[in-house]
Coordinates of C-alpha atoms in Angstrom, one line a residue:
M5 CA 9.4 62.1 29.3
Q6 CA 9.1 58.5 28.3
M7 CA 6.3 59.2 25.9
Q8 CA 8.7 61.3 23.8
S9 CA 11.1 58.4 23.6
R10 CA 8.5 55.8 22.5
F11 CA 5.8 57.7 20.8
R12 CA 8.3 60.1 19.3
S13 CA 7.1 63.4 18.0
D14 CA 6.6 63.3 14.3
R15 CA 7.7 66.7 12.9
R16 CA 6.5 66.0 9.4
L17 CA 3.0 65.1 10.7
T18 CA 3.0 68.2 12.9
V19 CA 3.9 70.4 9.9
R20 CA 1.3 68.8 7.7
M21 CA -1.4 69.3 10.4
A22 CA -0.4 72.9 10.9
V23 CA -0.4 73.7 7.2
T24 CA -3.8 72.0 6.7
L25 CA -5.4 73.8 9.6
F26 CA -4.0 77.1 8.3
L27 CA -5.4 76.6 4.8
L28 CA -8.7 75.4 6.2
G29 CA -8.8 78.4 8.5
L30 CA -8.4 80.7 5.5
L31 CA -11.1 78.8 3.7
Y32 CA -13.3 79.0 6.8
V33 CA -13.0 82.8 7.0
A34 CA -13.7 83.2 3.3
F35 CA -16.7 80.9 3.6
V36 CA -18.2 82.8 6.5
A37 CA -17.5 86.1 4.8
A38 CA -19.2 84.9 1.6
L39 CA -22.3 83.7 3.6
I40 CA -22.5 87.1 5.4
V41 CA -22.5 88.9 2.1
L42 CA -25.1 86.6 0.6
L43 CA -27.4 86.2 3.6
K44 CA -26.9 89.8 4.9
S45 CA -26.9 88.6 8.5
W46 CA -23.4 88.3 10.0
L47 CA -24.7 87.5 13.5
L48 CA -26.8 84.5 12.4
V49 CA -23.9 83.1 10.3
V50 CA -21.3 83.5 13.0
V51 CA -23.4 82.2 15.8
I52 CA -24.4 79.1 13.8
A53 CA -20.8 78.4 12.6
A54 CA -19.3 78.9 16.1
G55 CA -21.9 76.8 17.7
M56 CA -21.4 73.9 15.4
L57 CA -17.6 74.1 15.7
G58 CA -17.8 74.1 19.5
A59 CA -20.3 71.2 19.5
Q60 CA -18.2 69.1 17.2
Y61 CA -15.0 69.7 19.2
W62 CA -16.5 69.1 22.6
F63 CA -18.9 66.2 21.8
S64 CA -17.1 64.4 18.9
D65 CA -16.4 61.4 21.1
R66 CA -20.0 60.9 22.1
V67 CA -21.3 61.4 18.6
A68 CA -18.8 58.9 17.2
L69 CA -19.7 56.3 19.8
F70 CA -23.4 56.8 19.4
A71 CA -23.1 56.6 15.6
M72 CA -21.1 53.3 15.7
R73 CA -23.1 51.8 18.5
G74 CA -20.1 51.8 20.8
R75 CA -20.4 51.5 24.6
V76 CA -17.9 52.1 27.4
V77 CA -16.7 48.8 28.9
E78 CA -15.1 48.1 32.3
R79 CA -12.1 45.9 33.0
E80 CA -14.3 43.1 34.5
E81 CA -16.2 42.7 31.1
Y82 CA -13.1 42.9 28.8
P83 CA -10.0 42.1 30.9
Q84 CA -7.7 41.3 28.0
L85 CA -8.6 44.4 26.1
H86 CA -8.0 46.6 29.1
G87 CA -4.8 44.8 29.8
V88 CA -3.4 45.6 26.4
V89 CA -4.4 49.2 26.6
D90 CA -2.9 49.5 30.1
R91 CA 0.4 48.0 29.0
L92 CA 0.7 50.2 25.9
C93 CA -0.2 53.4 27.9
A94 CA 2.5 52.5 30.5
I95 CA 5.1 52.0 27.8
A96 CA 4.1 55.2 26.1
D97 CA 3.7 57.2 29.4
M98 CA 0.4 58.6 28.4
P99 CA -3.0 58.8 30.1
K100 CA -5.3 55.8 29.6
P101 CA -8.2 56.6 27.3
V102 CA -11.7 55.4 27.9
V103 CA -12.1 51.9 26.4
A104 CA -15.2 51.1 24.4
V105 CA -16.6 48.2 22.3
S106 CA -18.9 48.4 19.3
D107 CA -21.0 45.3 18.8
I108 CA -20.8 45.0 15.1
D109 CA -19.2 42.4 12.9
M110 CA -17.1 44.7 10.7
P111 CA -13.5 44.4 12.1
N112 CA -12.3 47.9 12.9
A113 CA -11.1 50.3 15.5
F114 CA -11.1 54.1 16.0
A115 CA -9.9 56.7 18.4
T116 CA -11.7 60.0 19.1
G117 CA -11.7 62.8 21.6
R118 CA -10.4 66.4 21.8
N119 CA -7.2 65.6 23.7
P120 CA -5.3 62.7 25.4
D121 CA -7.2 63.4 28.7
H122 CA -10.6 63.1 27.0
A123 CA -10.0 60.3 24.5
V124 CA -11.8 57.2 23.7
V125 CA -10.4 54.1 21.9
C126 CA -13.1 51.8 20.5
V127 CA -12.8 48.4 18.9
T128 CA -15.5 46.3 17.3
T129 CA -16.4 42.8 18.4
G130 CA -15.6 41.7 14.9
L131 CA -12.0 42.9 15.4
L132 CA -11.7 41.2 18.8
R133 CA -13.0 37.9 17.3
R134 CA -10.6 37.9 14.4
L135 CA -7.2 39.0 15.7
A136 CA -4.5 37.3 17.7
P137 CA -3.3 39.1 20.9
E138 CA -0.2 40.5 19.2
E139 CA -2.2 41.7 16.3
L140 CA -4.7 43.4 18.6
E141 CA -1.8 45.1 20.4
G142 CA -0.5 46.5 17.0
V143 CA -4.0 47.9 16.2
L144 CA -4.4 49.5 19.6
A145 CA -0.9 51.0 19.5
H146 CA -1.9 52.6 16.1
E147 CA -5.0 54.1 17.7
L148 CA -3.1 55.4 20.7
S149 CA -0.6 57.0 18.4
H150 CA -3.4 59.1 17.0
V151 CA -4.3 60.2 20.5
A152 CA -0.7 60.9 21.5
H153 CA 0.0 63.0 18.4
K154 CA -3.4 64.9 18.9
D155 CA -4.2 64.3 15.2
V156 CA -7.7 63.0 16.3
A157 CA -8.6 66.5 17.4
V158 CA -7.1 68.0 14.3
I159 CA -9.1 65.8 12.0
T160 CA -12.3 66.5 14.1
V161 CA -11.8 70.3 13.7
A162 CA -10.7 70.0 10.1
S163 CA -13.7 68.0 9.1
F164 CA -16.1 70.6 10.6
L165 CA -15.8 72.9 7.6
G166 CA -16.9 70.1 5.2
V167 CA -19.8 69.1 7.5
L168 CA -21.0 72.7 7.7
A169 CA -20.8 73.3 4.0
G170 CA -22.6 70.0 3.3
L171 CA -25.4 70.9 5.8
I172 CA -25.8 74.4 4.3
V173 CA -26.2 72.9 0.8
R174 CA -28.9 70.6 2.0
F175 CA -30.6 73.3 4.0
A176 CA -30.6 75.7 1.1
F177 CA -31.9 73.1 -1.3
Y178 CA -34.8 72.1 0.9
S179 CA -35.7 75.6 1.9
Q180 CA -35.9 76.6 -1.8
I181 CA -38.2 73.7 -2.5
F182 CA -40.6 74.3 0.5
S183 CA -40.4 78.0 1.0
G184 CA -42.6 78.9 -2.0
R185 CA -40.5 82.0 -2.7
K186 CA -39.7 82.2 -6.4
D187 CA -38.5 85.8 -6.8
Q188 CA -35.3 86.6 -8.7
N189 CA -33.4 87.8 -5.7
T190 CA -34.1 84.7 -3.7
A191 CA -32.9 82.5 -6.6
V192 CA -29.7 84.5 -6.9
V193 CA -29.0 84.1 -3.2
F194 CA -29.8 80.4 -3.3
A195 CA -27.5 79.9 -6.3
G196 CA -24.7 81.8 -4.5
V197 CA -25.0 79.9 -1.3
M198 CA -25.1 76.6 -3.1
G199 CA -22.1 77.5 -5.2
V200 CA -19.9 78.7 -2.4
S201 CA -20.8 75.8 -0.1
A202 CA -20.1 73.2 -2.8
A203 CA -16.7 74.8 -3.6
V204 CA -15.8 74.9 0.1
Y205 CA -16.9 71.3 0.6
A206 CA -14.7 70.1 -2.4
L207 CA -11.6 72.0 -1.2
S208 CA -11.9 70.9 2.4
F209 CA -12.6 67.3 1.2
L210 CA -9.3 67.2 -0.7
L211 CA -7.2 68.9 2.1
I212 CA -8.5 66.5 4.8
R213 CA -7.9 63.4 2.8
A214 CA -4.4 64.4 2.0
L215 CA -3.7 64.9 5.7
S216 CA -5.6 61.8 6.7
R217 CA -3.5 59.5 4.4
Y218 CA -0.3 60.8 5.9
R219 CA -1.5 60.5 9.5
E220 CA -2.3 56.8 8.9
L221 CA 1.2 56.1 7.7
A222 CA 2.6 58.1 10.7
A223 CA 0.4 56.0 13.1
D224 CA 1.5 52.7 11.6
R225 CA 5.1 53.8 11.9
A226 CA 4.7 54.9 15.5
A227 CA 2.8 51.7 16.5
A228 CA 5.5 49.5 14.9
Q229 CA 8.2 51.3 16.8
L230 CA 6.4 51.3 20.1
T231 CA 5.6 47.5 20.0
G232 CA 8.8 46.5 18.2
R233 CA 6.6 44.1 16.1
P234 CA 5.7 45.6 12.7
S235 CA 4.9 42.2 11.4
A236 CA 2.0 41.8 13.8
L237 CA 0.6 45.1 12.7
A238 CA 1.0 44.1 9.0
S239 CA -0.8 40.8 9.7
A240 CA -3.6 42.6 11.4
L241 CA -3.9 45.0 8.4
T242 CA -4.0 42.1 5.9
K243 CA -6.7 40.3 7.9
V244 CA -8.9 43.3 8.5
S245 CA -8.7 44.6 5.0
G246 CA -9.5 41.2 3.5
D247 CA -12.4 40.6 5.8
I248 CA -13.9 44.1 5.3
A249 CA -13.8 43.6 1.5
R250 CA -16.0 40.6 2.0
I251 CA -18.7 42.4 4.0
P252 CA -21.7 43.4 1.9
T253 CA -21.6 47.0 0.7
K254 CA -25.0 47.8 2.2
D255 CA -23.6 47.0 5.6
L256 CA -20.6 49.3 5.1
R257 CA -22.6 52.5 4.1
T258 CA -23.3 53.7 7.6
A259 CA -19.7 53.2 8.6
Q260 CA -18.1 55.0 5.6
A261 CA -19.0 58.4 7.1
F262 CA -16.3 57.7 9.7
N263 CA -13.6 56.4 7.5
A264 CA -11.2 59.2 8.4
F265 CA -11.2 57.8 12.0
Y266 CA -10.9 54.1 11.3
F267 CA -7.9 51.8 11.4
T268 CA -8.9 50.6 8.0
P269 CA -11.5 52.3 5.7
A270 CA -14.9 50.6 5.3
L271 CA -14.6 50.0 1.5
G272 CA -16.0 47.2 -0.6
S273 CA -14.0 44.8 -2.6
E274 CA -14.0 47.1 -5.7
P275 CA -13.7 50.7 -4.5
G276 CA -12.8 51.9 -8.0
I277 CA -12.2 55.6 -8.3
A278 CA -13.1 56.0 -4.6
R279 CA -9.6 54.8 -3.8
L280 CA -8.2 58.0 -5.3
F281 CA -10.1 60.0 -2.7
S282 CA -9.5 57.6 0.2
T283 CA -8.9 58.7 3.7
H284 CA -6.2 56.0 3.9
P285 CA -3.1 55.0 1.9
S286 CA -3.4 51.7 0.0
L287 CA -2.8 48.5 1.8
E288 CA 0.3 48.0 -0.3
Q289 CA 1.8 51.3 0.8
R290 CA 1.2 50.5 4.5
L291 CA 2.6 47.0 4.2
D292 CA 5.7 48.3 2.3
Q293 CA 6.4 50.8 5.1
L294 CA 6.0 48.1 7.8
G295 CA 8.3 45.8 5.8
R296 CA 11.0 48.5 5.8
I297 CA 10.6 49.1 9.5
S298 CA 10.8 45.3 10.2
T299 CA 14.1 45.2 8.3
E300 CA 15.4 48.2 10.3
L301 CA 14.5 46.6 13.6
G302 CA 15.9 43.2 12.5
E303 CA 12.6 41.5 13.1
A304 CA 12.6 37.8 12.0
A305 CA 8.9 37.5 11.1
T306 CA 7.7 38.3 7.6
P307 CA 5.4 41.4 7.4
G308 CA 1.9 40.7 6.1
K309 CA 1.9 37.0 7.1
A310 CA -0.3 35.8 9.9
D311 CA 1.5 33.8 12.6

């Protein structure tokens, strides 16, 4: 198939996704087992956990679009955007995803959906306003790579465990405050649930971020090879990262919950220690990789410089 010759399968990415899911699966089983022991109700725990996992897998695209105020757009409304997606999907021999636009100034893009046949690629109006056509093509190729390699679904499923653990911590905290039950047994169960959930959240947090940083480098690499213009993608990265750094931090807070899905993370100008736990590799790492690919392809343009 043509898709295999253009969006080539990335064995290292596949291995990393498989290992991460295996480790998270073990963590998930241990987490559910611990909750069953603590709460003494295996049916309740299993039903809630399975229900949340199914909901996140099946409805992740709708949730992400709703959270980021994205809406599906037709060709008549955004002909250039649809044209770029059509061209890239034809080159990659992959199904065309649903195309959406989010009317926010933060320049960014993301892909979501459980598989290539049920995928959505969304860009913000801030991105469309700032990028040249060849830069937009590079960003969209990056997002389509996520869809083709199915790492969107993997990250969606992988992030479920952290979401569940975080919700349980909040539920346990507020139920302890408002329940009025102060006996010793309740306090022990409360402490146990909080401790187990916090530990699971921390471990899943680290595993997901390690995978997410690699998948971003893999998507950059695949996009550069598909378009043959790594310098355009490097230019887009430089523009978007610089403009996001100038957006007030208060305007980025809502977006930061979806950093793992974004083309570039919604970080302020001084992320500090947050960079150590980032969902993305540093801008320097991404530009260095694109520079090497540009040299390999014999591209004349200089990576990281806008045309």
